[in-house]
PDB file of C-alpha atoms in Angstrom:
ATOM      1  CA  UNK A  81      -5.735 -12.049 -13.574  1.00 95.00           C
ATOM      2  CA  UNK A  82      -6.258  -8.035 -13.722  1.00 96.00           C
ATOM      3  CA  UNK A  83      -2.741  -7.178 -11.804  1.00 97.00           C
ATOM      4  CA  UNK A  84      -0.261  -3.772 -11.233  1.00 98.00           C
ATOM      5  CA  UNK A  85       2.800  -4.370  -9.936  1.00 98.00           C
ATOM      6  CA  UNK A  86       4.744  -1.297  -8.397  1.00 98.00           C
ATOM      7  CA  UNK A  87       8.874  -1.905  -8.590  1.00 97.00           C
ATOM      8  CA  UNK A  88      10.926   0.592  -7.778  1.00 97.00           C
ATOM      9  CA  UNK A  89      11.278   2.264  -4.412  1.00 97.00           C
ATOM     10  CA  UNK A  90      14.016   2.315  -2.395  1.00 97.00           C
ATOM     11  CA  UNK A  91      15.949   4.476   0.291  1.00 98.00           C
ATOM     12  CA  UNK A  92      16.886   7.918  -1.549  1.00 98.00           C
ATOM     13  CA  UNK A  93      18.889  10.994   0.237  1.00 97.00           C
ATOM     14  CA  UNK A  94      17.145  14.328  -0.187  1.00 97.00           C
ATOM     15  CA  UNK A  95      17.601  15.836  -3.556  1.00 97.00           C
ATOM     16  CA  UNK A  96      17.785  12.710  -4.613  1.00 97.00           C
ATOM     17  CA  UNK A  97      16.276  10.191  -7.986  1.00 98.00           C
ATOM     18  CA  UNK A  98      13.856   7.504  -8.605  1.00 98.00           C
ATOM     19  CA  UNK A  99      12.146   5.929 -10.702  1.00 98.00           C
ATOM     20  CA  UNK A 100       9.005   3.963  -9.898  1.00 98.00           C
ATOM     21  CA  UNK A 101       7.744   1.216 -12.564  1.00 98.00           C
ATOM     22  CA  UNK A 102       4.310  -0.316 -12.604  1.00 98.00           C
ATOM     23  CA  UNK A 103       3.534  -3.295 -14.924  1.00 98.00           C
ATOM     24  CA  UNK A 104      -0.044  -4.511 -16.076  1.00 98.00           C
ATOM     25  CA  UNK A 105      -1.433  -7.488 -17.017  1.00 97.00           C
ATOM     26  CA  UNK A 106      -4.756  -9.227 -17.386  1.00 97.00           C
ATOM     27  CA  UNK A 107      -6.588  -6.277 -18.996  1.00 97.00           C
ATOM     28  CA  UNK A 108      -5.862  -4.278 -22.327  1.00 97.00           C
ATOM     29  CA  UNK A 109      -3.693  -1.306 -20.682  1.00 97.00           C
ATOM     30  CA  UNK A 110      -4.049   0.804 -23.825  1.00 97.00           C
ATOM     31  CA  UNK A 111      -7.836   1.266 -23.288  1.00 96.00           C
ATOM     32  CA  UNK A 112      -7.552   2.836 -19.648  1.00 97.00           C
ATOM     33  CA  UNK A 113      -6.028   6.200 -18.183  1.00 97.00           C
ATOM     34  CA  UNK A 114      -3.796   5.680 -15.002  1.00 98.00           C
ATOM     35  CA  UNK A 115      -2.866   7.314 -12.030  1.00 97.00           C
ATOM     36  CA  UNK A 116      -0.130   7.426  -9.290  1.00 98.00           C
ATOM     37  CA  UNK A 117      -1.551   7.639  -5.670  1.00 98.00           C
ATOM     38  CA  UNK A 118       0.411   7.664  -2.531  1.00 98.00           C
ATOM     39  CA  UNK A 119       0.565   7.522   0.882  1.00 98.00           C
ATOM     40  CA  UNK A 120       2.870   8.999   3.821  1.00 97.00           C
ATOM     41  CA  UNK A 121       3.164   6.259   6.732  1.00 96.00           C
ATOM     42  CA  UNK A 122       0.092   6.113   8.939  1.00 94.00           C
ATOM     43  CA  UNK A 123      -1.302   8.976   7.010  1.00 95.00           C
ATOM     44  CA  UNK A 124      -3.856   9.005   4.272  1.00 96.00           C
ATOM     45  CA  UNK A 125      -4.139   8.881   0.687  1.00 97.00           C
ATOM     46  CA  UNK A 126      -3.166  11.363  -1.200  1.00 96.00           C
ATOM     47  CA  UNK A 127      -3.559  11.533  -5.174  1.00 96.00           C
ATOM     48  CA  UNK A 128      -0.306  12.460  -7.378  1.00 97.00           C
ATOM     49  CA  UNK A 129      -0.498  11.991 -11.085  1.00 97.00           C
ATOM     50  CA  UNK A 130      -2.805  11.184 -13.855  1.00 96.00           C
ATOM     51  CA  UNK A 131      -2.568  10.017 -17.666  1.00 97.00           C
ATOM     52  CA  UNK A 132      -4.991   9.721 -20.124  1.00 96.00           C
ATOM     53  CA  UNK A 133      -4.612   6.775 -22.371  1.00 96.00           C
ATOM     54  CA  UNK A 134      -2.513   8.087 -25.055  1.00 96.00           C
ATOM     55  CA  UNK A 135      -0.459  10.372 -22.705  1.00 95.00           C
ATOM     56  CA  UNK A 136      -2.434  12.969 -24.265  1.00 95.00           C
ATOM     57  CA  UNK A 137      -3.438  14.962 -21.034  1.00 94.00           C
ATOM     58  CA  UNK A 138      -1.181  14.674 -17.982  1.00 95.00           C
ATOM     59  CA  UNK A 139      -2.604  16.336 -14.580  1.00 95.00           C
ATOM     60  CA  UNK A 140       0.074  16.766 -11.261  1.00 95.00           C
ATOM     61  CA  UNK A 141      -0.720  17.419  -7.666  1.00 94.00           C
ATOM     62  CA  UNK A 142       1.053  21.165  -6.763  1.00 92.00           C
ATOM     63  CA  UNK A 143       2.883  19.310  -4.115  1.00 93.00           C
ATOM     64  CA  UNK A 144       4.676  17.750  -6.954  1.00 96.00           C
ATOM     65  CA  UNK A 145       4.492  19.454  -9.955  1.00 96.00           C
ATOM     66  CA  UNK A 146       8.247  20.143 -11.903  1.00 96.00           C
ATOM     67  CA  UNK A 147       9.490  17.340 -10.198  1.00 97.00           C
ATOM     68  CA  UNK A 148       7.998  13.868 -10.778  1.00 98.00           C
ATOM     69  CA  UNK A 149       7.227  12.974 -14.366  1.00 98.00           C
ATOM     70  CA  UNK A 150       4.409  10.315 -15.006  1.00 98.00           C
ATOM     71  CA  UNK A 151       4.985   8.960 -18.725  1.00 98.00           C
ATOM     72  CA  UNK A 152       3.467   5.355 -19.867  1.00 98.00           C
ATOM     73  CA  UNK A 153       4.897   3.141 -22.672  1.00 97.00           C
ATOM     74  CA  UNK A 154       1.795   1.220 -24.206  1.00 97.00           C
ATOM     75  CA  UNK A 155       3.837  -1.371 -26.011  1.00 97.00           C
ATOM     76  CA  UNK A 156       5.375  -2.661 -22.825  1.00 97.00           C
ATOM     77  CA  UNK A 157       1.831  -2.252 -20.326  1.00 98.00           C
ATOM     78  CA  UNK A 158       3.907  -0.329 -17.920  1.00 98.00           C
ATOM     79  CA  UNK A 159       3.246   3.093 -16.285  1.00 98.00           C
ATOM     80  CA  UNK A 160       6.305   5.407 -15.039  1.00 98.00           C
ATOM     81  CA  UNK A 161       6.692   8.214 -12.793  1.00 98.00           C
ATOM     82  CA  UNK A 162      10.003   9.626 -12.598  1.00 98.00           C
ATOM     83  CA  UNK A 163      10.790  11.567  -9.415  1.00 98.00           C
ATOM     84  CA  UNK A 164      13.625  14.278  -9.349  1.00 98.00           C
ATOM     85  CA  UNK A 165      14.507  16.745  -6.448  1.00 97.00           C
ATOM     86  CA  UNK A 166      12.807  14.102  -3.602  1.00 98.00           C
ATOM     87  CA  UNK A 167      12.090  15.697  -0.488  1.00 98.00           C
ATOM     88  CA  UNK A 168      11.196  14.343   3.195  1.00 97.00           C
ATOM     89  CA  UNK A 169       7.683  15.292   2.412  1.00 97.00           C
ATOM     90  CA  UNK A 170       7.675  12.837  -0.428  1.00 98.00           C
ATOM     91  CA  UNK A 171       8.129   9.556   1.911  1.00 98.00           C
ATOM     92  CA  UNK A 172       5.013   7.415   1.203  1.00 98.00           C
ATOM     93  CA  UNK A 173       4.133   3.934  -0.282  1.00 98.00           C
ATOM     94  CA  UNK A 174       3.253   4.636  -3.782  1.00 98.00           C
ATOM     95  CA  UNK A 175       0.170   2.952  -5.474  1.00 98.00           C
ATOM     96  CA  UNK A 176      -0.635   2.709  -9.099  1.00 98.00           C
ATOM     97  CA  UNK A 177      -4.261   2.755  -9.833  1.00 98.00           C
ATOM     98  CA  UNK A 178      -6.422   2.088 -13.135  1.00 98.00           C
ATOM     99  CA  UNK A 179      -8.973   4.432 -13.859  1.00 96.00           C
ATOM    100  CA  UNK A 180     -12.550   2.306 -14.714  1.00 93.00           C
ATOM    101  CA  UNK A 181     -13.788   6.390 -15.179  1.00 87.00           C
ATOM    102  CA  UNK A 182     -16.242   8.372 -13.312  1.00 91.00           C
ATOM    103  CA  UNK A 183     -12.734   9.825 -11.734  1.00 92.00           C
ATOM    104  CA  UNK A 184     -12.608   6.404  -9.682  1.00 96.00           C
ATOM    105  CA  UNK A 185      -9.696   3.871  -9.343  1.00 97.00           C
ATOM    106  CA  UNK A 186     -10.846   0.352  -9.575  1.00 97.00           C
ATOM    107  CA  UNK A 187      -7.441  -2.087  -9.517  1.00 97.00           C
ATOM    108  CA  UNK A 188      -4.698  -0.687  -7.159  1.00 98.00           C
ATOM    109  CA  UNK A 189      -1.650  -2.457  -6.950  1.00 98.00           C
ATOM    110  CA  UNK A 190       0.575  -3.645  -3.514  1.00 97.00           C
ATOM    111  CA  UNK A 191       2.677  -0.240  -3.453  1.00 98.00           C
ATOM    112  CA  UNK A 192       6.236   0.675  -3.458  1.00 98.00           C
ATOM    113  CA  UNK A 193       8.083   2.319  -0.960  1.00 98.00           C
ATOM    114  CA  UNK A 194       9.701   5.417  -1.410  1.00 98.00           C
ATOM    115  CA  UNK A 195      11.883   6.545   1.935  1.00 98.00           C
ATOM    116  CA  UNK A 196      13.849  10.131   1.230  1.00 98.00           C
ATOM    117  CA  UNK A 197      16.190  10.114   4.429  1.00 96.00           C
TER     118      UNK A 197
ATOM    119  CA  UNK B  37      -6.256  23.067  -0.988  1.00 53.00           C
ATOM    120  CA  UNK B  38      -7.863  21.141   1.262  1.00 65.00           C
ATOM    121  CA  UNK B  39      -8.622  17.471   1.369  1.00 85.00           C
ATOM    122  CA  UNK B  40     -12.138  16.667   1.638  1.00 95.00           C
ATOM    123  CA  UNK B  41     -13.441  16.542   5.722  1.00 97.00           C
ATOM    124  CA  UNK B  42     -14.027  12.801   7.020  1.00 97.00           C
ATOM    125  CA  UNK B  43     -14.638  12.024  10.685  1.00 97.00           C
ATOM    126  CA  UNK B  44     -11.745  10.012  12.254  1.00 96.00           C
ATOM    127  CA  UNK B  45     -13.510   7.719  13.567  1.00 97.00           C
ATOM    128  CA  UNK B  46     -16.681   5.659  14.120  1.00 98.00           C
ATOM    129  CA  UNK B  47     -17.975   2.582  15.490  1.00 97.00           C
ATOM    130  CA  UNK B  48     -20.951   0.435  15.546  1.00 96.00           C
ATOM    131  CA  UNK B  49     -22.266  -3.016  16.751  1.00 97.00           C
ATOM    132  CA  UNK B  50     -22.204  -5.803  14.473  1.00 97.00           C
ATOM    133  CA  UNK B  51     -25.694  -5.814  12.941  1.00 97.00           C
ATOM    134  CA  UNK B  52     -25.792  -2.175  13.450  1.00 97.00           C
ATOM    135  CA  UNK B  53     -25.525   0.804  10.479  1.00 97.00           C
ATOM    136  CA  UNK B  54     -23.135   3.559   9.987  1.00 97.00           C
ATOM    137  CA  UNK B  55     -22.913   6.399   7.947  1.00 98.00           C
ATOM    138  CA  UNK B  56     -19.570   8.332   7.344  1.00 98.00           C
ATOM    139  CA  UNK B  57     -19.858  11.520   6.165  1.00 98.00           C
ATOM    140  CA  UNK B  58     -17.684  13.519   3.524  1.00 98.00           C
ATOM    141  CA  UNK B  59     -17.704  17.146   2.885  1.00 97.00           C
ATOM    142  CA  UNK B  60     -16.867  19.334   0.743  1.00 96.00           C
ATOM    143  CA  UNK B  61     -17.236  22.339  -1.807  1.00 94.00           C
ATOM    144  CA  UNK B  62     -19.297  23.255  -4.377  1.00 92.00           C
ATOM    145  CA  UNK B  63     -16.287  22.964  -6.469  1.00 92.00           C
ATOM    146  CA  UNK B  64     -16.063  18.992  -5.971  1.00 93.00           C
ATOM    147  CA  UNK B  65     -18.422  17.098  -3.634  1.00 95.00           C
ATOM    148  CA  UNK B  66     -21.397  19.389  -4.605  1.00 95.00           C
ATOM    149  CA  UNK B  67     -20.798  20.241  -8.206  1.00 93.00           C
ATOM    150  CA  UNK B  68     -20.028  16.879  -9.425  1.00 93.00           C
ATOM    151  CA  UNK B  69     -21.397  13.401  -9.184  1.00 95.00           C
ATOM    152  CA  UNK B  70     -17.883  11.509  -9.277  1.00 96.00           C
ATOM    153  CA  UNK B  71     -17.966  10.854  -5.312  1.00 97.00           C
ATOM    154  CA  UNK B  72     -16.097   7.362  -4.674  1.00 98.00           C
ATOM    155  CA  UNK B  73     -15.461   5.521  -1.642  1.00 98.00           C
ATOM    156  CA  UNK B  74     -12.526   3.027  -0.928  1.00 98.00           C
ATOM    157  CA  UNK B  75     -12.115   0.672   1.784  1.00 98.00           C
ATOM    158  CA  UNK B  76      -8.608  -0.308   2.812  1.00 98.00           C
ATOM    159  CA  UNK B  77      -7.606  -3.081   5.347  1.00 98.00           C
ATOM    160  CA  UNK B  78      -4.372  -2.539   7.531  1.00 96.00           C
ATOM    161  CA  UNK B  79      -1.586  -3.040   5.155  1.00 95.00           C
ATOM    162  CA  UNK B  80      -3.620  -3.646   2.127  1.00 97.00           C
ATOM    163  CA  UNK B  81      -4.424  -1.769  -0.674  1.00 98.00           C
ATOM    164  CA  UNK B  82      -7.492   0.069  -1.125  1.00 98.00           C
ATOM    165  CA  UNK B  83     -10.460  -1.308  -2.466  1.00 98.00           C
ATOM    166  CA  UNK B  84     -12.944   0.565  -4.392  1.00 98.00           C
ATOM    167  CA  UNK B  85     -16.816   0.378  -2.709  1.00 98.00           C
ATOM    168  CA  UNK B  86     -18.758   2.852  -4.364  1.00 98.00           C
ATOM    169  CA  UNK B  87     -18.400   5.473  -7.453  1.00 97.00           C
ATOM    170  CA  UNK B  88     -20.176   8.093  -9.079  1.00 96.00           C
ATOM    171  CA  UNK B  89     -21.659   8.825  -5.997  1.00 97.00           C
ATOM    172  CA  UNK B  90     -24.131   5.623  -5.516  1.00 97.00           C
ATOM    173  CA  UNK B  91     -23.326   3.188  -7.653  1.00 97.00           C
ATOM    174  CA  UNK B  92     -21.134  -0.116  -6.349  1.00 97.00           C
ATOM    175  CA  UNK B  93     -18.873  -2.527  -8.202  1.00 96.00           C
ATOM    176  CA  UNK B  94     -19.285  -5.883  -9.159  1.00 95.00           C
ATOM    177  CA  UNK B  95     -18.748  -7.714  -6.279  1.00 95.00           C
ATOM    178  CA  UNK B  96     -19.301  -5.167  -3.292  1.00 97.00           C
ATOM    179  CA  UNK B  97     -21.891  -6.316  -0.751  1.00 97.00           C
ATOM    180  CA  UNK B  98     -25.051  -4.153  -1.441  1.00 97.00           C
ATOM    181  CA  UNK B  99     -24.689  -3.412   2.372  1.00 98.00           C
ATOM    182  CA  UNK B 100     -22.668  -0.514   1.422  1.00 98.00           C
ATOM    183  CA  UNK B 101     -24.429   2.679  -0.226  1.00 98.00           C
ATOM    184  CA  UNK B 102     -23.756   5.911  -0.877  1.00 98.00           C
ATOM    185  CA  UNK B 103     -25.439   9.265  -1.433  1.00 97.00           C
ATOM    186  CA  UNK B 104     -25.305  13.073  -1.674  1.00 97.00           C
ATOM    187  CA  UNK B 105     -26.563  15.861  -0.310  1.00 97.00           C
ATOM    188  CA  UNK B 106     -25.691  19.181  -1.351  1.00 97.00           C
ATOM    189  CA  UNK B 107     -21.823  19.386  -0.307  1.00 97.00           C
ATOM    190  CA  UNK B 108     -22.084  16.336   1.609  1.00 98.00           C
ATOM    191  CA  UNK B 109     -21.808  12.587   0.498  1.00 98.00           C
ATOM    192  CA  UNK B 110     -22.068   9.709   3.040  1.00 98.00           C
ATOM    193  CA  UNK B 111     -21.497   5.928   2.821  1.00 98.00           C
ATOM    194  CA  UNK B 112     -23.542   4.086   5.062  1.00 98.00           C
ATOM    195  CA  UNK B 113     -22.625   0.400   5.620  1.00 98.00           C
ATOM    196  CA  UNK B 114     -25.604  -1.640   6.747  1.00 97.00           C
ATOM    197  CA  UNK B 115     -25.496  -5.139   8.975  1.00 97.00           C
ATOM    198  CA  UNK B 116     -22.088  -4.238  10.058  1.00 97.00           C
ATOM    199  CA  UNK B 117     -19.661  -7.424  10.338  1.00 97.00           C
ATOM    200  CA  UNK B 118     -16.779  -7.694  11.735  1.00 97.00           C
ATOM    201  CA  UNK B 119     -14.967  -7.498   8.807  1.00 97.00           C
ATOM    202  CA  UNK B 120     -15.801  -4.408   7.525  1.00 98.00           C
ATOM    203  CA  UNK B 121     -13.586  -3.239  10.352  1.00 98.00           C
ATOM    204  CA  UNK B 122     -11.218  -0.376   8.449  1.00 98.00           C
ATOM    205  CA  UNK B 123     -10.453   2.526   7.219  1.00 98.00           C
ATOM    206  CA  UNK B 124     -12.889   4.403   4.457  1.00 98.00           C
ATOM    207  CA  UNK B 125     -11.722   7.119   1.836  1.00 98.00           C
ATOM    208  CA  UNK B 126     -13.884   9.289  -0.063  1.00 98.00           C
ATOM    209  CA  UNK B 127     -12.513  11.137  -3.144  1.00 97.00           C
ATOM    210  CA  UNK B 128     -13.969  13.299  -5.604  1.00 96.00           C
ATOM    211  CA  UNK B 129     -13.275  15.202  -9.011  1.00 93.00           C
ATOM    212  CA  UNK B 130     -12.660  18.569  -8.778  1.00 91.00           C
ATOM    213  CA  UNK B 131     -12.901  21.655 -10.719  1.00 85.00           C
ATOM    214  CA  UNK B 132      -9.115  22.664 -10.302  1.00 82.00           C
ATOM    215  CA  UNK B 133      -5.892  22.095 -11.485  1.00 80.00           C
ATOM    216  CA  UNK B 134      -5.416  19.552  -9.131  1.00 86.00           C
ATOM    217  CA  UNK B 135      -8.652  17.132 -10.396  1.00 89.00           C
ATOM    218  CA  UNK B 136      -8.789  14.212  -7.882  1.00 93.00           C
ATOM    219  CA  UNK B 137      -9.001  14.796  -3.945  1.00 95.00           C
ATOM    220  CA  UNK B 138      -9.388  12.534  -0.885  1.00 96.00           C
ATOM    221  CA  UNK B 139     -10.688  12.469   2.182  1.00 97.00           C
ATOM    222  CA  UNK B 140      -8.683  12.432   5.397  1.00 96.00           C
ATOM    223  CA  UNK B 141      -9.864   8.938   6.184  1.00 97.00           C
ATOM    224  CA  UNK B 142     -12.340   7.802   8.661  1.00 97.00           C
ATOM    225  CA  UNK B 143     -11.134   4.491  10.870  1.00 98.00           C
ATOM    226  CA  UNK B 144     -14.247   2.098  11.280  1.00 98.00           C
ATOM    227  CA  UNK B 145     -14.371   0.320  14.343  1.00 97.00           C
ATOM    228  CA  UNK B 146     -16.828  -2.724  14.937  1.00 96.00           C
ATOM    229  CA  UNK B 147     -17.462  -3.161  18.468  1.00 93.00           C
TER     230      UNK B 147
END
């Protein structure tokens, strides 16, 4: 079964740090670019960050530049999001999503909740 | 940078057709054929329904279709069913430092 499972969310104070992880299974992780997308409580979707297959291309939303860092370990089939200098407005459910091409995301995890308070 | 513009809500009766518009600019919707649509039921992860403006992933009902005219993309759902009640989000590639942008979402109510 193709699956993405996020972990690492939790409650953190403003200015604190968290590291999110996303474990991929059921597909060839090394051949897909990946993204993080977040959803604040009761709000819409917001794209956060993208990483290409070899980590050679990385992009961030303006709202997180300089504070969040995306990375991946293809040997471990895992995607990461290092979150530093967290703000109250970073509170959201964070999804990892597989980029299937054409700038679309075809597989999503169940999300991990980050609460900054 | 602003999100794509979607109506907050739409509604329709079972069996009817509805259309959800998604308005952007020439830098995103109008300038590229990379519009996607996602369905999200409460408490669930989003599901890809349409990619590249009008293409359906395997397993998505043919009742769902996508189109684009100028800076506005549209999702049409025909033969509305109760299970179609959900939030729908459009997304587009954008020529900027932030390559992906979502719409604010539309809540579909099946009456």
